[in-house]
PDB file of C-alpha atoms in Angstrom:
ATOM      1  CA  UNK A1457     -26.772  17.523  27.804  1.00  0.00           C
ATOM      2  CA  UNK A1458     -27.968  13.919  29.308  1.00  0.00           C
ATOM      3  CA  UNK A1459     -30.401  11.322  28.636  1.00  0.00           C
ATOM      4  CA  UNK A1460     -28.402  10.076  25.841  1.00  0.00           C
ATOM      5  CA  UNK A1461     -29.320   7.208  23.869  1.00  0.00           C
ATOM      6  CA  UNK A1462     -26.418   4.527  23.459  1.00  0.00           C
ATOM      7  CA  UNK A1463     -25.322   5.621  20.098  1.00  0.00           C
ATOM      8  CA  UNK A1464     -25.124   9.318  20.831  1.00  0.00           C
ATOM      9  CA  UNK A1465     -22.649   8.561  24.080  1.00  0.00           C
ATOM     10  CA  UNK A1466     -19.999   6.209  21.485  1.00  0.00           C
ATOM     11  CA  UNK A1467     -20.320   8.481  18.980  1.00  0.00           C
ATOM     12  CA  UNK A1468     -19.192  11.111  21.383  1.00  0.00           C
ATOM     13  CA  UNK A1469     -16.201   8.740  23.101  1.00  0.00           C
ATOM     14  CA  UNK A1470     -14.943   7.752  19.343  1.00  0.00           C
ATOM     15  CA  UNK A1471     -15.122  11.272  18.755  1.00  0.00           C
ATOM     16  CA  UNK A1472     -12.949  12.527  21.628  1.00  0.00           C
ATOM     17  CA  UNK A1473     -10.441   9.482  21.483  1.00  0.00           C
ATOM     18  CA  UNK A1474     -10.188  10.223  17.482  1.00  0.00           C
ATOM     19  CA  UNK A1475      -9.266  14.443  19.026  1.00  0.00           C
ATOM     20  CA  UNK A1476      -6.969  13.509  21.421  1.00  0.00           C
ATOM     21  CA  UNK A1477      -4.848  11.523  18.725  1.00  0.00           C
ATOM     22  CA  UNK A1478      -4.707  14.259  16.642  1.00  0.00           C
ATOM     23  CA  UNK A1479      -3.182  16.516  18.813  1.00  0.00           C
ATOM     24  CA  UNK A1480       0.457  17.198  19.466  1.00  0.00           C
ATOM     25  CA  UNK A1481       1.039  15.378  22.747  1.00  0.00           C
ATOM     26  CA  UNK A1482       4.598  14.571  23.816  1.00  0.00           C
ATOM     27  CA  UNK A1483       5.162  11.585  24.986  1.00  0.00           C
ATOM     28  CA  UNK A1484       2.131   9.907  23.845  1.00  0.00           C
ATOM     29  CA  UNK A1485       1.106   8.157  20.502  1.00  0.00           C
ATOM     30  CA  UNK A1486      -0.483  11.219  18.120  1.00  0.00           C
ATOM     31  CA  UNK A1487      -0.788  10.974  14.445  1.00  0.00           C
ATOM     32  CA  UNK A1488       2.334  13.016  14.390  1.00  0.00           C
ATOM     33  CA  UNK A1489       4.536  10.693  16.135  1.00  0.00           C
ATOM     34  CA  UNK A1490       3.732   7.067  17.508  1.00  0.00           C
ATOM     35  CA  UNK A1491       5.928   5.040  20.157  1.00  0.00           C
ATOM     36  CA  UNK A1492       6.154   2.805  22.728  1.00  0.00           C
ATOM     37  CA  UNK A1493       5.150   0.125  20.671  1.00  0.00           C
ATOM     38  CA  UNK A1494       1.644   1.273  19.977  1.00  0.00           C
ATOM     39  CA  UNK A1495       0.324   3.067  16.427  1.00  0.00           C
ATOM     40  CA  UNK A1496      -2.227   5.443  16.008  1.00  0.00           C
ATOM     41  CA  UNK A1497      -3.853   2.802  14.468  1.00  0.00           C
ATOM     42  CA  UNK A1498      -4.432   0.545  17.561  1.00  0.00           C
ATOM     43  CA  UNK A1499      -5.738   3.167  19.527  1.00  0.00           C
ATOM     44  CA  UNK A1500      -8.202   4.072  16.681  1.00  0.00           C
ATOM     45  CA  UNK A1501      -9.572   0.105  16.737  1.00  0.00           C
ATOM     46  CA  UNK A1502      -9.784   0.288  20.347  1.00  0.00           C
ATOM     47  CA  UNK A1503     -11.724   3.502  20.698  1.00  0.00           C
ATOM     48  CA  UNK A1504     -13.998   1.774  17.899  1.00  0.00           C
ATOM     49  CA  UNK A1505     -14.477  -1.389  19.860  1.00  0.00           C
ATOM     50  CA  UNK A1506     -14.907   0.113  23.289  1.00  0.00           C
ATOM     51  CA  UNK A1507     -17.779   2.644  22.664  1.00  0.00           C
ATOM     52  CA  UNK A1508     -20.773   0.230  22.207  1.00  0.00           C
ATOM     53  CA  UNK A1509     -19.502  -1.620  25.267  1.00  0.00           C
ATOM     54  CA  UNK A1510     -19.210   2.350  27.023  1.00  0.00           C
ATOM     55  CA  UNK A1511     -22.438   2.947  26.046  1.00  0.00           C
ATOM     56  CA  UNK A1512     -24.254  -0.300  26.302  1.00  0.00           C
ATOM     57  CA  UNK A1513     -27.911   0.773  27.911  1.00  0.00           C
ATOM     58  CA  UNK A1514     -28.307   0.153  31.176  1.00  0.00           C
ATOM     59  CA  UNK A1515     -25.616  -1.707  31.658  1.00  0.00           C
ATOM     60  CA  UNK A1516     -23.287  -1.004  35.246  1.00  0.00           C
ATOM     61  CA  UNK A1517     -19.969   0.527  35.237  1.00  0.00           C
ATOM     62  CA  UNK A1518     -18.156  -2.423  35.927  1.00  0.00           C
ATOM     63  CA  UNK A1519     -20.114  -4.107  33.138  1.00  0.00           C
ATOM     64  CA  UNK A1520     -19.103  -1.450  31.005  1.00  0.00           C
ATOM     65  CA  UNK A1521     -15.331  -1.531  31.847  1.00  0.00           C
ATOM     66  CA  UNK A1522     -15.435  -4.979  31.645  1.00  0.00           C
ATOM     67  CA  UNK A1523     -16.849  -5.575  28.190  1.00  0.00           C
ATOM     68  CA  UNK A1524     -14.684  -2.664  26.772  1.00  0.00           C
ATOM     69  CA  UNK A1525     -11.321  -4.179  27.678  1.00  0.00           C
ATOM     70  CA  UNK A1526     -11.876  -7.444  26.861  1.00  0.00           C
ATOM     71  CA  UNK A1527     -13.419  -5.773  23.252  1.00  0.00           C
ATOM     72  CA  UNK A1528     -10.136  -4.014  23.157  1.00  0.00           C
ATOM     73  CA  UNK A1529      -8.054  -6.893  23.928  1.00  0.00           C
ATOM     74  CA  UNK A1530      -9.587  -9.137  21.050  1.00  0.00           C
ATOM     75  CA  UNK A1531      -8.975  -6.379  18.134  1.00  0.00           C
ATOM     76  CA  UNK A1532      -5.429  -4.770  19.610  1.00  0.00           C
ATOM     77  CA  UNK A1533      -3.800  -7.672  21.421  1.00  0.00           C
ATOM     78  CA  UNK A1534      -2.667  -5.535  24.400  1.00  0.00           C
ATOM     79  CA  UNK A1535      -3.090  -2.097  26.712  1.00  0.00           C
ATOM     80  CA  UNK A1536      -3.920   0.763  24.729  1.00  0.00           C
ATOM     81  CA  UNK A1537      -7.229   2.250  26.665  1.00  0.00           C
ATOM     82  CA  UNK A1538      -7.687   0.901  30.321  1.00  0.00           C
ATOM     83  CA  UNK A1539      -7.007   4.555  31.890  1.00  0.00           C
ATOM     84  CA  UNK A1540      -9.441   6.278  29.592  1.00  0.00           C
ATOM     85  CA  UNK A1541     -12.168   3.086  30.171  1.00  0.00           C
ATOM     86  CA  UNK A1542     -11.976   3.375  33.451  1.00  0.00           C
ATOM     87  CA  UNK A1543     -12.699   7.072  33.570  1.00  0.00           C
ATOM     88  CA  UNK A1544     -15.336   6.912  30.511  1.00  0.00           C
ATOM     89  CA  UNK A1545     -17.497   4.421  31.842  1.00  0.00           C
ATOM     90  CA  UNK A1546     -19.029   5.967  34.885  1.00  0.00           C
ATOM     91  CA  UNK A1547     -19.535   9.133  32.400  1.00  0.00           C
ATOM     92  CA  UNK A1548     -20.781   7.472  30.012  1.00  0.00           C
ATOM     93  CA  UNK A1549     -23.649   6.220  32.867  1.00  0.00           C
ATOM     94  CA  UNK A1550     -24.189   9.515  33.968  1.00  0.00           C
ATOM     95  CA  UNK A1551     -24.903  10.422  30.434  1.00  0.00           C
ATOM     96  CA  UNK A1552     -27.773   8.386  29.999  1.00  0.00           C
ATOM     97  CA  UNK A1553     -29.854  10.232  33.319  1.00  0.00           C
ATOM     98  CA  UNK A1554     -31.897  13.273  32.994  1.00  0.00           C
ATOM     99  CA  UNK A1555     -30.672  16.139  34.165  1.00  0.00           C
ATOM    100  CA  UNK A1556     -27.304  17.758  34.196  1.00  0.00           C
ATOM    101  CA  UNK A1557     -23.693  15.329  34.242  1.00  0.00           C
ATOM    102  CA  UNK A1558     -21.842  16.267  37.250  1.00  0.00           C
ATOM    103  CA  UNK A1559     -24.972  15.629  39.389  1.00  0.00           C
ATOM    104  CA  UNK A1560     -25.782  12.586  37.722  1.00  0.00           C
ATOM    105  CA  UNK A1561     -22.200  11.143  38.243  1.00  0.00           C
ATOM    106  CA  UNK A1562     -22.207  11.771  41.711  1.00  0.00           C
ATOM    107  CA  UNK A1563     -25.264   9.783  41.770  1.00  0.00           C
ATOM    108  CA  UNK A1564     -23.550   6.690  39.555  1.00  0.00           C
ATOM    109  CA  UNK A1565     -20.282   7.039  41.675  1.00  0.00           C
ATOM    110  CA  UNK A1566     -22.128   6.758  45.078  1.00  0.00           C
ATOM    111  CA  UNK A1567     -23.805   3.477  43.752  1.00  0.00           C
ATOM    112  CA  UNK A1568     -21.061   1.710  42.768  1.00  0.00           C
ATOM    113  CA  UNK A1569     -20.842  -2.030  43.863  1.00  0.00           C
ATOM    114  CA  UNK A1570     -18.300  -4.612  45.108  1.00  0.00           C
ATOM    115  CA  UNK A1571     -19.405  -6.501  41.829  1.00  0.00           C
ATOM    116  CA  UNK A1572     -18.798  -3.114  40.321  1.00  0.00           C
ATOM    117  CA  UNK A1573     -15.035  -3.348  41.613  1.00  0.00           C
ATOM    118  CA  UNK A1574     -14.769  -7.067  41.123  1.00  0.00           C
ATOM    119  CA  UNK A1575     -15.914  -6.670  37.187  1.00  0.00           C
ATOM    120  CA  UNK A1576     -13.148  -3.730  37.200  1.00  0.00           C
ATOM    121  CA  UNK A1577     -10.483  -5.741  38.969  1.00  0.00           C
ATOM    122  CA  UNK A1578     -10.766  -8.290  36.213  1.00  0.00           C
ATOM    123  CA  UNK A1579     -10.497  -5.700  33.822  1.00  0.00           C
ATOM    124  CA  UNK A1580      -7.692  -4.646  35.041  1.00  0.00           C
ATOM    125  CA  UNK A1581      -6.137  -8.008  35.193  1.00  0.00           C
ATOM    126  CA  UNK A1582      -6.937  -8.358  31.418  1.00  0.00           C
ATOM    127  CA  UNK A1583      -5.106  -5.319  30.952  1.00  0.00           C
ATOM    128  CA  UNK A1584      -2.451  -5.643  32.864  1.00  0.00           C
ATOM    129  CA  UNK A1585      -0.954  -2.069  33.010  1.00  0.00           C
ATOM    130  CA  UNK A1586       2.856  -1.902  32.834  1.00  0.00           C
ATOM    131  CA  UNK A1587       3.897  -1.443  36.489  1.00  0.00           C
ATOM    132  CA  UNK A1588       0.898  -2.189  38.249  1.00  0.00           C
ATOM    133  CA  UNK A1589       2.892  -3.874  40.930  1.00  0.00           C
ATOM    134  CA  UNK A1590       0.746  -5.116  44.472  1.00  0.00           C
ATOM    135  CA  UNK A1591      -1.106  -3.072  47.136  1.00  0.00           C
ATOM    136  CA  UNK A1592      -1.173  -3.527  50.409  1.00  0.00           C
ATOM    137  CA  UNK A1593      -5.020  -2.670  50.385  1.00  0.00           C
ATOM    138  CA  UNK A1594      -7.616  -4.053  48.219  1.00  0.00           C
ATOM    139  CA  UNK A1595      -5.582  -5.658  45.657  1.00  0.00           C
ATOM    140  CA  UNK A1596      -6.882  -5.759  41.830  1.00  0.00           C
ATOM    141  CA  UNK A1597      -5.083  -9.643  42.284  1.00  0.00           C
ATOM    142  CA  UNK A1598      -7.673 -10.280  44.862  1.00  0.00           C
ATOM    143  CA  UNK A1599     -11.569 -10.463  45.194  1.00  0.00           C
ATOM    144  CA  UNK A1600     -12.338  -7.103  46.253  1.00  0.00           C
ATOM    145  CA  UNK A1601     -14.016  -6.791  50.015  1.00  0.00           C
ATOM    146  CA  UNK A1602     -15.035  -3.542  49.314  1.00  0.00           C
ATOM    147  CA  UNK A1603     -17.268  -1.347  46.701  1.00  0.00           C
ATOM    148  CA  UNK A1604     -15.290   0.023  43.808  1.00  0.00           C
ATOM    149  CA  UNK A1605     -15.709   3.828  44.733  1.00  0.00           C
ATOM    150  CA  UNK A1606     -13.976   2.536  48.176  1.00  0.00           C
ATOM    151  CA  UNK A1607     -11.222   0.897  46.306  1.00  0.00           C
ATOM    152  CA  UNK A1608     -10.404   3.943  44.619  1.00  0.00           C
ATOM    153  CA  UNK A1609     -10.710   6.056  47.341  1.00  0.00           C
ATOM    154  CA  UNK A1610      -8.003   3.843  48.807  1.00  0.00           C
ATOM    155  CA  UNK A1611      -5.868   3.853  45.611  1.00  0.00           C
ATOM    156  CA  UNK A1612      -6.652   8.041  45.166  1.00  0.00           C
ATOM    157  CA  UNK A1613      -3.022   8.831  46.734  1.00  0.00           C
ATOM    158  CA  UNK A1614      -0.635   6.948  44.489  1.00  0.00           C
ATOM    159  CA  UNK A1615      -3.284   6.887  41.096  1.00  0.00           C
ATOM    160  CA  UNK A1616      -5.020  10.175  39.117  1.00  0.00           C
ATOM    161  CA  UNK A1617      -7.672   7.945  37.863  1.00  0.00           C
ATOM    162  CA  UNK A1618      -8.525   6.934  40.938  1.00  0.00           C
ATOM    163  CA  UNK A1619      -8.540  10.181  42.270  1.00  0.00           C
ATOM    164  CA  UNK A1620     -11.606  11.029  39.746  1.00  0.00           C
ATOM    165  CA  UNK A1621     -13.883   8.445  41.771  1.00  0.00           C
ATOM    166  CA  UNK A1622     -12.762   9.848  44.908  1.00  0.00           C
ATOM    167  CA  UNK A1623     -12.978  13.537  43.726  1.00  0.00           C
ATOM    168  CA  UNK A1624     -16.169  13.160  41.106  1.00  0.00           C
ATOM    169  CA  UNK A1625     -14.041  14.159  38.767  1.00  0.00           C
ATOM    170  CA  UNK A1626     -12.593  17.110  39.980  1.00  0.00           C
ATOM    171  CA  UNK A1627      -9.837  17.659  37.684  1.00  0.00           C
ATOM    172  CA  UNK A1628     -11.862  16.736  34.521  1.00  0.00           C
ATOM    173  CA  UNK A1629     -14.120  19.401  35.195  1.00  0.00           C
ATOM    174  CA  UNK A1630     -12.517  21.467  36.792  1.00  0.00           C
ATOM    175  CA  UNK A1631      -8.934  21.817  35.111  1.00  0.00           C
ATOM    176  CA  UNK A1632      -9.583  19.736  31.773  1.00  0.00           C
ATOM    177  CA  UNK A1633     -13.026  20.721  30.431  1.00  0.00           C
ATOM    178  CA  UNK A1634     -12.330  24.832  31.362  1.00  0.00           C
ATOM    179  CA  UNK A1635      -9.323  24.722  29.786  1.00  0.00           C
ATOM    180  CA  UNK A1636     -10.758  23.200  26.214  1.00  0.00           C
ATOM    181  CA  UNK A1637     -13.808  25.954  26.595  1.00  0.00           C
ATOM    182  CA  UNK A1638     -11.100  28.594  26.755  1.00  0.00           C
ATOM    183  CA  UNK A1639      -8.890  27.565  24.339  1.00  0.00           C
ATOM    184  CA  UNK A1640     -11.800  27.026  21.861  1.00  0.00           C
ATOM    185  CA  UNK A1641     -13.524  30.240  23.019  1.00  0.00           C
ATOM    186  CA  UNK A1642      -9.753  32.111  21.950  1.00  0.00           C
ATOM    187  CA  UNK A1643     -10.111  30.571  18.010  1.00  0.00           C
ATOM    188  CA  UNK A1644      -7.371  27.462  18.770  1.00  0.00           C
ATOM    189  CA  UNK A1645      -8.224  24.960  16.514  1.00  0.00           C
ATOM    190  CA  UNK A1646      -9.140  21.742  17.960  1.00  0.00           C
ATOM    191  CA  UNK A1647      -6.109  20.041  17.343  1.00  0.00           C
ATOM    192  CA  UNK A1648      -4.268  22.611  19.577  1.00  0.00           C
ATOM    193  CA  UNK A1649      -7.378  22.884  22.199  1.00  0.00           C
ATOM    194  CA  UNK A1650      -6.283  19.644  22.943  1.00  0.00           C
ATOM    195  CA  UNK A1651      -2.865  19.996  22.887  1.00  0.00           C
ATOM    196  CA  UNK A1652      -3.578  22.688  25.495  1.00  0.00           C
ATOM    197  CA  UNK A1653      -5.394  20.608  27.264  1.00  0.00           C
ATOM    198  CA  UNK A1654      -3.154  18.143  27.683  1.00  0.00           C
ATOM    199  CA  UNK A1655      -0.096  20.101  28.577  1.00  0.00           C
ATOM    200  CA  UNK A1656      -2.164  21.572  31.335  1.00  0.00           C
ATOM    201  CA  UNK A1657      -3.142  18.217  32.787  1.00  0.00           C
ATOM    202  CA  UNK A1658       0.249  17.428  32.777  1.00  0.00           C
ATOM    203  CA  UNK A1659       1.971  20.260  34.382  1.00  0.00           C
ATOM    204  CA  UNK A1660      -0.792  20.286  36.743  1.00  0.00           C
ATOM    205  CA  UNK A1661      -0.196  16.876  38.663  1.00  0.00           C
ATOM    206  CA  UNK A1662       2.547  14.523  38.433  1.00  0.00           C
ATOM    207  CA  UNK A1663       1.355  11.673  36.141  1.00  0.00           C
ATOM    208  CA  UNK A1664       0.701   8.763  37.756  1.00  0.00           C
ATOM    209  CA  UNK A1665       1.497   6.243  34.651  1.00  0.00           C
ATOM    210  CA  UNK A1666       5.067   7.675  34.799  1.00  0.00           C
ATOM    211  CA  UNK A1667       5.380   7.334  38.390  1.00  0.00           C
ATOM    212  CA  UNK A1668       4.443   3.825  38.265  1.00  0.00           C
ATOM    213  CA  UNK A1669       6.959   3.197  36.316  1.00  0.00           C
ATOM    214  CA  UNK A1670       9.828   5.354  36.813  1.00  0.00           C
ATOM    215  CA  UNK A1671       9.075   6.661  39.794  1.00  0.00           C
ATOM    216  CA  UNK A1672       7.859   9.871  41.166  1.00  0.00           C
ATOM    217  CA  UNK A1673      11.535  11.788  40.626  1.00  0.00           C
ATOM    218  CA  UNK A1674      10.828  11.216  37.039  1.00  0.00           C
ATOM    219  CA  UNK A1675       7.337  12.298  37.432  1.00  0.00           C
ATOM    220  CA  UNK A1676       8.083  15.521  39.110  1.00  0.00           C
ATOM    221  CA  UNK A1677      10.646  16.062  36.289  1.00  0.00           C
ATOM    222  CA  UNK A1678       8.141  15.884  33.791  1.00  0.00           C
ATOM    223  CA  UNK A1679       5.480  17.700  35.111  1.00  0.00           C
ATOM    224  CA  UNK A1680       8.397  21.117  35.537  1.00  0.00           C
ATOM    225  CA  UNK A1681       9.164  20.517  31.700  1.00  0.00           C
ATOM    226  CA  UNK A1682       5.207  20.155  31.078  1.00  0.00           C
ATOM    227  CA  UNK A1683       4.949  23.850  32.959  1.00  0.00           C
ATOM    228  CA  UNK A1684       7.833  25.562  30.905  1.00  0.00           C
ATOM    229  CA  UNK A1685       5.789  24.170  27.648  1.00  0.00           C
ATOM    230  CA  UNK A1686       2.630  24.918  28.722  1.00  0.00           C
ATOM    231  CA  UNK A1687       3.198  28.547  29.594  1.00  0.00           C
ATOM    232  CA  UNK A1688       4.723  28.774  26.063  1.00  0.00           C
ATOM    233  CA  UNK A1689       2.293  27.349  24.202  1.00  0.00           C
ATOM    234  CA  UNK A1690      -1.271  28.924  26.124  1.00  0.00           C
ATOM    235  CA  UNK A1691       0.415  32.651  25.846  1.00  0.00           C
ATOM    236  CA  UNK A1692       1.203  31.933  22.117  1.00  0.00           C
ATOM    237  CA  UNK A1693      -0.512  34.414  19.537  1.00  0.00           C
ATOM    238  CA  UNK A1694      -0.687  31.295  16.955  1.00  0.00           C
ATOM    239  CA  UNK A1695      -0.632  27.927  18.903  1.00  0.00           C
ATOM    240  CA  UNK A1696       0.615  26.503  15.800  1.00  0.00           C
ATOM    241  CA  UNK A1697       3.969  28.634  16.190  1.00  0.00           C
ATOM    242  CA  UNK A1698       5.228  26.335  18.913  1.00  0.00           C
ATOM    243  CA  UNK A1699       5.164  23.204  17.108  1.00  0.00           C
ATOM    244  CA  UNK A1700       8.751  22.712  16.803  1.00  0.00           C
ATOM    245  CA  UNK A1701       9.404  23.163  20.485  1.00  0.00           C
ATOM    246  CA  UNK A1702       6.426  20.731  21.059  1.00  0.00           C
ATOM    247  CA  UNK A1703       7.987  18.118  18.743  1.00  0.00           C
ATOM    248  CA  UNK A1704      11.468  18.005  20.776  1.00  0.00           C
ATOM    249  CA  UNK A1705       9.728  17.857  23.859  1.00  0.00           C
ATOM    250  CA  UNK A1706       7.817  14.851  22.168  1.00  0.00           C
ATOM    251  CA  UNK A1707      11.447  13.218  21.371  1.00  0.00           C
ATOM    252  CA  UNK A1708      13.009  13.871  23.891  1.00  0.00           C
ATOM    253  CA  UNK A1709      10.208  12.257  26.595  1.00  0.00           C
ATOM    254  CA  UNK A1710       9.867   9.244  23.929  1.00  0.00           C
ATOM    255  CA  UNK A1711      14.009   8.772  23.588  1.00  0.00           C
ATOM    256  CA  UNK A1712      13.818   8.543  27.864  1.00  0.00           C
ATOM    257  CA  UNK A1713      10.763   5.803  27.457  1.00  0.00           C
ATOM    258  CA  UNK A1714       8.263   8.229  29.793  1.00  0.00           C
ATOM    259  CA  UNK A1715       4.757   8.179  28.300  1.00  0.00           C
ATOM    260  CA  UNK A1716       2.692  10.344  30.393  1.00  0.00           C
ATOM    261  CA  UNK A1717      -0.436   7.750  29.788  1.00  0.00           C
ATOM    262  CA  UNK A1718      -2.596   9.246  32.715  1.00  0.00           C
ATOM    263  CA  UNK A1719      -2.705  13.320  31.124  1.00  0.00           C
ATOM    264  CA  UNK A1720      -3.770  11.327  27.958  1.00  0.00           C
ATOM    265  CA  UNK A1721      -6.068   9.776  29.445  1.00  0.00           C
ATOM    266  CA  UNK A1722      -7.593  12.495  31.653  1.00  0.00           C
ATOM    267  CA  UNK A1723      -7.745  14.764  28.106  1.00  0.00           C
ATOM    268  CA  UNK A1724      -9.522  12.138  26.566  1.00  0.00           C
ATOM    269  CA  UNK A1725     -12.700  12.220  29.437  1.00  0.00           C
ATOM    270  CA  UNK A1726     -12.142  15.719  29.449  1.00  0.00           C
ATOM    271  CA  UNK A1727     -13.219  15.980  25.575  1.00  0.00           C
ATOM    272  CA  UNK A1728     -15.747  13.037  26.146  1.00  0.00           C
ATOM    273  CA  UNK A1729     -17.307  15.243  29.681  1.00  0.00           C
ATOM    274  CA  UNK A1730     -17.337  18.456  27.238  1.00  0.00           C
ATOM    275  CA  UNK A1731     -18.858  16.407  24.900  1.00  0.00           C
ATOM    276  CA  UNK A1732     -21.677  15.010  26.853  1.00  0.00           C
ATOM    277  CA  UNK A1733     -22.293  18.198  28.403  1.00  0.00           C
ATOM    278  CA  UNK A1734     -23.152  19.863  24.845  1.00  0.00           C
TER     279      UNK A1734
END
């Protein structure tokens, strides 16, 4: 579906944030375990203060990345959403074109600005991920020289998000959204569709949030534990079975500090790209 009005595409991004907290993910904040100094609660205000500024009409991406982070820094106080903004935003303008999505990003990716990437530089400033560190190559500390489909191009090795731009999206629709259609199409309930979509995200790649901060040993270390689980969980007769393995994976990840923000983040525009495309 596309040519969205404004209040269709945040219902649909509240929507998908509210799923993806209400799924077992380890690592990450869920309503059945929070962490790393973040509450399910915060991420619920955020979602709730970011959609109108996703979905404002007409409005450019970096507008809408822009006025979502600062939204979310006014009602939370600090990072809960900048991965999922940045990958919602240029969906959520694809959304509001005729025709079908993928097509239609492709089309908002390949305009994208330098005032595009200087309104998402600041954003990201605002936000100020937790080891962001510098780049040797269009800096988010610097005015940007280049458009911000270039930037991420640039940044596409060492970040997942900005492998999206780079890829249009490749492993939102092709790994995240085909996984959610299966498990629903198999009778999961949506609490464990997104569960399995999350565990697949994250033994597919290395997640980039944990490389940036631990570095990418940890990351590779993760994403073998995320394989064992996933296998486990998508060849499970009743999804539900493997909770208690899914818990301990959950502690264990949180007790090492690794929150594998990215695979949240890409299951979150995975359920908004499904979403849209309804």
């Amino acid at each position: 579906m596309s040519g969205l009005d404004s209040s269709a595409i945040a219902d649909r991004f509240r929507d998908a944030c509210r799923a993806e907290l209400e799924a077992l993910k380890p690592g990450n904040v869920h309503v059945h375990s929070e962490g790393h100094g973040m509450t399910v609660g915060d991420f619920l205000a955020s979602a709730d203060v970011a959609a109108p500024a996703l979905a404002a009409p007409d409005a450019s991406v970096g507008e809408r990345i822009l006025a979502a982070v600062l939204a979310t820094r006014a009602a939370v106080g600090q990072n809960t959403n900048l991965g999922i903004v940045l990958l919602c935003a240029p969906l959520a303008a694809a959304a509001e074109r005729e025709g079908p999505l993928r097509p239609n990003l492709d089309g908002v990716l390949a305009g994208l600005t330098r005032t595009d990437a200087a309104l998402a530089y600041r954003a990201i400033r605002i936000a100020s991920p937790a080891g962001l560190g510098r780049s040797d190559r269009h800096d988010v500390a610097d005015e940007p020289e280049v458009s911000l489909l270039e930037a991420m191009r640039a940044a596409a090795g060492r970040d997942r998000i900005a492998r999206q731009y780079a890829s249009g999206f490749a492993d939102v629709f092709e790994v995240g959204v085909p996984r959610l259609l299966t498990c629903r199409a198999s009778g999961w309930a949506e609490e464990w569709a997104v569960a399995g979509v999350y565990l697949t995200l994250l033994a597919a790649f290395p997640d980039s949030h944990v490389a940036r901060k631990l570095g990418s040993g940890v990351a590779a270390a993760v994403r073998r534990e995320a394989r064992t689980q996933a296998e486990l969980l998508l060849t499970a007769a009743d999804p539900a079975a493997h909770a208690v393995v899914l818990r301990e994976f959950d502690r264990s990840l949180k007790a090492r500090g690794i929150n594998p923000g990215t695979s949240a983040d890409l299951t979150v525009a995975s359920l908004f790209c499904a979403a849209l495309s309804s």
